[in-house]
Amino acid sequence: MLAKACCQLHSLDLQHSMVESTAVVSFLEEAGSRMRKLWLTYSSQTTAILGALLGSCCPQLQVLEVSSGINRNSIPLQLPVEALQKGCPQLQVLRLLNLMWLPKPLGRGVAPGPGFPSLEELCLASSTCNFVSNEVLGRLLHGSPNLRLLDLRGCARITPAGLQDLPCRELEQLHLGLYGTSDRLTLAKEGSPLLTQKWCHTLRELDLSGQGFSEKDLEQALAAFLSTPGGSHPALCSLNLRGTRVTPSTVRSAPPTPVPGARVAVTHLPRAWKWCPAWPESSRGQRACILSRPLRGVGLGTPGELGLVLVAMGGRARCGTPAGTAP
């Protein structure tokens, strides 16, 4: 009835709803050909709905989001990657948020799926037990050259080598933050330069918080932003290094140079770090922030070479102007 009454309906948000899966499946079987966006909350009802998607009832679907509810389901979501690629070949955005997702293994001798050729955003962020590995990520993205956003927060099994093998060359946002990881001994100690060398010309946001890369490894990674192709300015405008082994000298030796007119934000820096621009004449009157505690998304000035110096502020935070500059 809904399919006939709303013949222009193309987006359906069923998050936290009590709609029976049988009703949803019936609707999708009738109106699925025009559906473009679908939001779901994972529950016992979700399996039947996903089954309909795998059966190609929504071949034009562009956005699919499945997230955990308030009462998190303890049963892992089993999702056959290759079947989803065949059932929803036009997906541009795929979000599996905070789920205990258990990808079905690819059978022996089974050919890889067709991929998601139009995919631009993949989000697998989770704070729960995560089974996403390099192999699973490769199965998801082997046919996605246009990916722009990759959110793998909480995916501790992913390594830089696995990311380097991905076909996407124009990635703009890469989120690899690990929060509350108890076993840091298993984290990769090297490999971060593989990421920045591959995407230094396009990355706008990079989150490495909680990763186990060594100081030397991070120094090499940040240095990649100084050698962009053709000497162009790197696009980087947000960098999260919370909980890493980065030091003031490491960041100072390889500072990001912002796009003219852009603002640079380095979030979650350790206590008592100061971001100190080398103020060009055009920047007189700009203000520098002296931080006594970590602040999220702190603006760090306009164009010019930027560096970090360690300062002791006695537990205070204040703003100051460059030396010799009127406030």
Short mmCIF file of C-alpha atoms in Angstrom, two decimals, residues 3-327:
data_model
loop_
_atom_site.label_atom_id
_atom_site.label_comp_id
_atom_site.label_asym_id
_atom_site.label_seq_id
_atom_site.Cartn_x
_atom_site.Cartn_y
_atom_site.Cartn_z
CA ALA A 3 4.62 1.66 -2.35
CA LYS A 4 1.56 2.67 -4.40
CA ALA A 5 0.62 5.67 -2.26
CA CYS A 6 4.16 7.13 -2.33
CA CYS A 7 5.27 6.50 -5.85
CA GLN A 8 8.13 9.04 -5.58
CA LEU A 9 9.59 7.61 -2.37
CA HIS A 10 13.28 6.78 -2.80
CA SER A 11 14.74 7.04 0.74
CA LEU A 12 13.72 5.03 3.79
CA ASP A 13 14.97 5.54 7.35
CA LEU A 14 13.99 2.64 9.63
CA GLN A 15 16.47 3.28 12.43
CA HIS A 16 15.07 2.37 15.87
CA SER A 17 11.67 1.60 14.35
CA MET A 18 9.36 -1.28 15.28
CA VAL A 19 8.27 -2.06 11.72
CA GLU A 20 8.02 -5.78 11.01
CA SER A 21 10.61 -7.08 8.58
CA THR A 22 7.91 -8.82 6.53
CA ALA A 23 6.30 -5.45 5.80
CA VAL A 24 9.64 -3.92 4.84
CA VAL A 25 10.53 -6.82 2.56
CA SER A 26 7.13 -6.60 0.85
CA PHE A 27 7.66 -2.89 0.28
CA LEU A 28 11.15 -3.39 -1.12
CA GLU A 29 9.99 -6.15 -3.45
CA GLU A 30 7.43 -3.76 -4.91
CA ALA A 31 9.25 -0.42 -4.78
CA GLY A 32 12.89 -1.47 -4.46
CA SER A 33 13.75 -0.54 -8.03
CA ARG A 34 13.46 3.15 -7.17
CA MET A 35 15.09 3.05 -3.72
CA ARG A 36 18.29 5.06 -3.40
CA LYS A 37 18.93 5.32 0.37
CA LEU A 38 18.24 2.95 3.26
CA TRP A 39 19.07 3.28 6.97
CA LEU A 40 18.65 0.31 9.33
CA THR A 41 19.28 -0.54 12.97
CA TYR A 42 20.65 -4.04 13.43
CA SER A 43 18.23 -6.41 15.16
CA SER A 44 16.65 -9.81 14.68
CA GLN A 45 14.51 -8.17 11.97
CA THR A 46 17.48 -7.03 9.91
CA THR A 47 18.47 -10.39 8.45
CA ALA A 48 15.35 -10.69 6.29
CA ILE A 49 15.73 -7.12 4.99
CA LEU A 50 19.38 -7.64 4.09
CA GLY A 51 18.38 -10.89 2.41
CA ALA A 52 16.08 -8.91 0.14
CA LEU A 53 18.94 -6.56 -0.75
CA LEU A 54 21.20 -9.50 -1.55
CA GLY A 55 18.46 -10.75 -3.86
CA SER A 56 18.81 -7.61 -6.01
CA CYS A 57 15.49 -6.04 -5.05
CA CYS A 58 17.22 -2.61 -4.80
CA PRO A 59 19.66 -2.54 -7.74
CA GLN A 60 19.89 1.28 -7.71
CA LEU A 61 20.62 1.65 -3.98
CA GLN A 62 23.33 4.25 -3.38
CA VAL A 63 23.44 4.60 0.43
CA LEU A 64 23.20 1.73 2.92
CA GLU A 65 23.74 2.23 6.64
CA VAL A 66 23.34 -0.44 9.31
CA SER A 67 24.11 0.62 12.87
CA SER A 68 23.80 -0.89 16.33
CA GLY A 69 20.83 0.05 18.47
CA ILE A 70 20.67 1.18 22.08
CA ASN A 71 20.44 -2.46 23.15
CA ARG A 72 23.41 -3.81 21.22
CA ASN A 73 22.80 -7.19 19.61
CA SER A 74 25.30 -9.81 20.79
CA ILE A 75 24.76 -11.93 17.68
CA PRO A 76 27.34 -11.03 14.99
CA LEU A 77 26.00 -9.67 11.73
CA GLN A 78 26.93 -12.08 8.96
CA LEU A 79 27.10 -10.33 5.62
CA PRO A 80 28.32 -12.01 2.43
CA VAL A 81 30.42 -9.32 0.77
CA GLU A 82 30.27 -10.69 -2.76
CA ALA A 83 26.49 -11.17 -2.66
CA LEU A 84 26.03 -7.55 -1.56
CA GLN A 85 28.23 -6.37 -4.42
CA LYS A 86 26.03 -8.23 -6.88
CA GLY A 87 22.76 -7.16 -5.25
CA CYS A 88 23.65 -3.46 -4.84
CA PRO A 89 26.17 -2.65 -7.59
CA GLN A 90 25.50 1.11 -7.47
CA LEU A 91 26.41 1.67 -3.81
CA GLN A 92 28.24 4.94 -3.19
CA VAL A 93 28.10 4.91 0.63
CA LEU A 94 28.33 1.82 2.86
CA ARG A 95 28.29 2.24 6.63
CA LEU A 96 28.35 -0.66 9.09
CA LEU A 97 28.54 1.29 12.34
CA ASN A 98 29.57 -0.11 15.70
CA LEU A 99 28.53 -3.62 14.74
CA MET A 100 30.01 -6.96 15.62
CA TRP A 101 30.33 -7.78 11.95
CA LEU A 102 31.46 -11.26 10.93
CA PRO A 103 32.15 -11.33 7.18
CA LYS A 104 31.34 -14.66 5.62
CA PRO A 105 34.57 -16.29 4.40
CA LEU A 106 35.16 -16.59 0.69
CA GLY A 107 34.90 -20.25 -0.24
CA ARG A 108 37.87 -22.07 -1.70
CA GLY A 109 38.04 -21.58 -5.44
CA VAL A 110 35.32 -18.91 -5.43
CA ALA A 111 36.08 -15.98 -7.73
CA PRO A 112 36.19 -12.46 -6.22
CA GLY A 113 33.00 -10.43 -6.42
CA PRO A 114 32.45 -7.56 -8.87
CA GLY A 115 33.33 -4.95 -6.23
CA PHE A 116 31.64 -1.59 -5.69
CA PRO A 117 32.83 0.51 -8.66
CA SER A 118 30.90 3.62 -7.53
CA LEU A 119 31.76 3.47 -3.82
CA GLU A 120 33.01 6.78 -2.37
CA GLU A 121 32.60 6.18 1.37
CA LEU A 122 33.18 3.07 3.49
CA CYS A 123 32.72 3.26 7.24
CA LEU A 124 33.37 0.20 9.42
CA ALA A 125 34.03 2.10 12.66
CA SER A 126 33.40 0.04 15.76
CA SER A 127 34.16 -0.03 19.47
CA THR A 128 33.32 -3.73 19.75
CA CYS A 129 35.22 -6.87 18.78
CA ASN A 130 36.17 -6.33 15.16
CA PHE A 131 36.88 -9.05 12.60
CA VAL A 132 37.80 -6.78 9.69
CA SER A 133 41.17 -7.84 8.26
CA ASN A 134 43.28 -6.85 5.26
CA GLU A 135 41.73 -9.73 3.34
CA VAL A 136 38.17 -8.60 4.09
CA LEU A 137 39.00 -4.99 3.22
CA GLY A 138 40.47 -6.13 -0.08
CA ARG A 139 37.31 -8.07 -0.89
CA LEU A 140 35.24 -4.97 -0.20
CA LEU A 141 37.33 -2.41 -2.06
CA HIS A 142 39.19 -4.21 -4.84
CA GLY A 143 36.89 -2.59 -7.39
CA SER A 144 36.49 0.87 -5.80
CA PRO A 145 38.97 3.29 -7.41
CA ASN A 146 36.88 6.36 -6.53
CA LEU A 147 36.84 5.94 -2.75
CA ARG A 148 37.16 9.28 -0.93
CA LEU A 149 36.44 8.43 2.73
CA LEU A 150 37.64 5.35 4.62
CA ASP A 151 36.73 5.07 8.30
CA LEU A 152 38.33 2.07 10.01
CA ARG A 153 38.34 3.28 13.61
CA GLY A 154 38.60 0.30 15.92
CA CYS A 155 39.76 -2.06 13.17
CA ALA A 156 43.02 -3.12 14.84
CA ARG A 157 43.72 -5.92 12.35
CA ILE A 158 44.17 -3.56 9.41
CA THR A 159 47.81 -2.83 8.53
CA PRO A 160 49.46 -0.19 6.32
CA ALA A 161 50.49 -2.90 3.85
CA GLY A 162 46.85 -3.88 3.41
CA LEU A 163 45.84 -0.26 2.84
CA GLN A 164 48.63 0.32 0.34
CA ASP A 165 47.24 -2.43 -1.88
CA LEU A 166 43.87 -0.69 -2.27
CA PRO A 167 43.12 0.66 -5.77
CA CYS A 168 41.85 4.08 -4.62
CA ARG A 169 44.34 6.84 -5.46
CA GLU A 170 42.39 9.95 -4.42
CA LEU A 171 41.53 9.22 -0.79
CA GLU A 172 40.65 12.40 1.15
CA GLN A 173 39.77 11.12 4.63
CA LEU A 174 41.46 8.21 6.40
CA HIS A 175 40.45 7.38 9.97
CA LEU A 176 42.48 4.64 11.68
CA GLY A 177 42.05 5.67 15.31
CA LEU A 178 42.15 2.97 17.95
CA TYR A 179 40.39 3.74 21.20
CA GLY A 180 40.75 1.59 24.30
CA THR A 181 42.97 -1.00 22.63
CA SER A 182 44.35 -3.16 25.42
CA ASP A 183 46.93 -5.20 23.51
CA ARG A 184 49.28 -2.61 22.00
CA LEU A 185 51.99 -5.25 21.53
CA THR A 186 50.16 -6.58 18.47
CA LEU A 187 49.92 -3.20 16.73
CA ALA A 188 52.13 -2.44 13.74
CA LYS A 189 55.28 -0.51 14.70
CA GLU A 190 56.08 0.62 11.19
CA GLY A 191 54.36 1.29 7.89
CA SER A 192 52.74 4.71 8.36
CA PRO A 193 54.88 6.22 5.54
CA LEU A 194 53.17 3.81 3.14
CA LEU A 195 49.93 5.68 3.81
CA THR A 196 51.18 9.25 3.54
CA GLN A 197 53.38 8.57 0.52
CA LYS A 198 50.41 7.12 -1.34
CA TRP A 199 47.87 9.81 -0.45
CA CYS A 200 49.89 12.89 0.56
CA HIS A 201 48.53 14.85 -2.40
CA THR A 202 44.86 14.24 -1.59
CA LEU A 203 44.51 13.53 2.17
CA ARG A 204 42.56 16.24 3.99
CA GLU A 205 41.99 14.36 7.25
CA LEU A 206 44.24 11.74 8.84
CA ASP A 207 43.54 10.02 12.16
CA LEU A 208 46.30 7.80 13.57
CA SER A 209 45.28 8.09 17.22
CA GLY A 210 46.22 5.13 19.38
CA GLN A 211 48.37 3.50 16.71
CA GLY A 212 51.69 1.91 17.72
CA PHE A 213 53.98 3.39 15.06
CA SER A 214 57.47 4.31 16.27
CA GLU A 215 58.71 7.89 16.47
CA LYS A 216 61.00 7.38 13.47
CA ASP A 217 58.18 5.85 11.46
CA LEU A 218 55.88 8.81 12.18
CA GLU A 219 58.67 11.23 11.28
CA GLN A 220 58.99 9.60 7.86
CA ALA A 221 55.22 9.63 7.44
CA LEU A 222 54.89 13.36 8.15
CA ALA A 223 57.84 14.14 5.89
CA ALA A 224 55.83 12.88 2.93
CA PHE A 225 53.64 15.98 3.13
CA LEU A 226 56.68 18.14 2.28
CA SER A 227 57.36 16.37 -1.00
CA THR A 228 54.02 16.49 -2.79
CA PRO A 229 54.07 16.12 -6.60
CA GLY A 230 55.07 19.30 -8.39
CA GLY A 231 55.79 21.09 -5.13
CA SER A 232 52.10 21.78 -4.61
CA HIS A 233 50.66 22.42 -1.16
CA PRO A 234 49.35 19.30 0.58
CA ALA A 235 45.62 19.22 1.20
CA LEU A 236 45.97 18.09 4.83
CA CYS A 237 43.93 20.21 7.25
CA SER A 238 43.22 17.83 10.15
CA LEU A 239 45.66 15.50 11.89
CA ASN A 240 44.89 13.39 14.98
CA LEU A 241 47.95 11.97 16.73
CA ARG A 242 46.50 11.34 20.15
CA GLY A 243 48.11 8.42 21.99
CA THR A 244 50.94 7.97 19.47
CA ARG A 245 54.71 8.19 19.94
CA VAL A 246 54.97 11.49 18.07
CA THR A 247 57.27 14.08 19.66
CA PRO A 248 57.56 17.87 19.22
CA SER A 249 60.77 17.43 17.21
CA THR A 250 59.08 14.91 14.94
CA VAL A 251 56.26 17.25 14.01
CA ARG A 252 58.52 20.29 13.83
CA SER A 253 60.89 18.57 11.40
CA ALA A 254 58.10 17.82 8.95
CA PRO A 255 55.25 20.30 9.41
CA PRO A 256 52.24 20.32 7.11
CA THR A 257 51.98 23.37 4.89
CA PRO A 258 48.33 24.31 4.40
CA VAL A 259 46.56 25.24 1.24
CA PRO A 260 46.44 29.06 0.95
CA GLY A 261 43.50 30.37 2.94
CA ALA A 262 42.96 27.07 4.75
CA ARG A 263 43.18 26.37 8.46
CA VAL A 264 45.19 23.52 9.90
CA ALA A 265 44.00 21.59 12.93
CA VAL A 266 46.13 19.14 14.87
CA THR A 267 43.90 17.51 17.45
CA HIS A 268 44.60 15.80 20.73
CA LEU A 269 48.22 16.86 21.13
CA PRO A 270 49.88 16.07 24.47
CA ARG A 271 49.71 18.52 27.35
CA ALA A 272 51.69 21.78 27.08
CA TRP A 273 52.40 21.82 23.36
CA LYS A 274 52.47 25.11 21.50
CA TRP A 275 51.79 25.49 17.81
CA CYS A 276 54.16 28.24 16.70
CA PRO A 277 53.87 29.52 13.11
CA ALA A 278 56.81 31.18 11.40
CA TRP A 279 54.78 34.32 10.85
CA PRO A 280 55.09 35.79 7.35
CA GLU A 281 54.38 39.48 6.83
CA SER A 282 50.90 38.71 5.51
CA SER A 283 50.03 36.89 8.73
CA ARG A 284 50.75 39.73 11.16
CA GLY A 285 47.87 40.13 13.54
CA GLN A 286 47.04 36.43 13.48
CA ARG A 287 46.94 34.69 16.85
CA ALA A 288 48.78 31.60 18.09
CA CYS A 289 47.27 29.26 20.63
CA ILE A 290 49.29 28.03 23.61
CA LEU A 291 47.69 24.89 24.93
CA SER A 292 48.00 23.48 28.43
CA ARG A 293 45.73 20.53 27.78
CA PRO A 294 44.47 18.59 24.75
CA LEU A 295 41.74 20.38 22.84
CA ARG A 296 39.77 18.96 19.94
CA GLY A 297 40.00 20.61 16.54
CA VAL A 298 42.20 23.56 17.54
CA GLY A 299 42.71 26.09 14.73
CA LEU A 300 46.41 26.60 14.07
CA GLY A 301 46.71 29.56 11.79
CA THR A 302 46.93 30.45 8.13
CA PRO A 303 49.53 29.75 5.41
CA GLY A 304 53.18 29.60 6.32
CA GLU A 305 55.51 26.94 7.58
CA LEU A 306 54.27 25.58 10.88
CA GLY A 307 56.10 23.92 13.75
CA LEU A 308 55.65 22.71 17.30
CA VAL A 309 57.61 23.68 20.38
CA LEU A 310 57.19 22.42 23.90
CA VAL A 311 56.21 24.99 26.49
CA ALA A 312 55.37 24.89 30.18
CA MET A 313 52.29 26.86 31.02
CA GLY A 314 51.68 25.74 34.59
CA GLY A 315 48.25 24.29 33.84
CA ARG A 316 46.93 27.41 32.11
CA ALA A 317 45.76 28.01 28.56
CA ARG A 318 45.98 31.41 26.93
CA CYS A 319 46.30 33.14 23.59
CA GLY A 320 49.21 35.33 22.57
CA THR A 321 50.42 37.25 19.54
CA PRO A 322 53.70 36.80 17.67
CA ALA A 323 56.60 38.78 19.03
CA GLY A 324 56.60 42.37 17.86
CA THR A 325 53.02 42.18 16.63
CA ALA A 326 50.31 44.42 17.96
CA PRO A 327 47.27 42.58 19.32
#
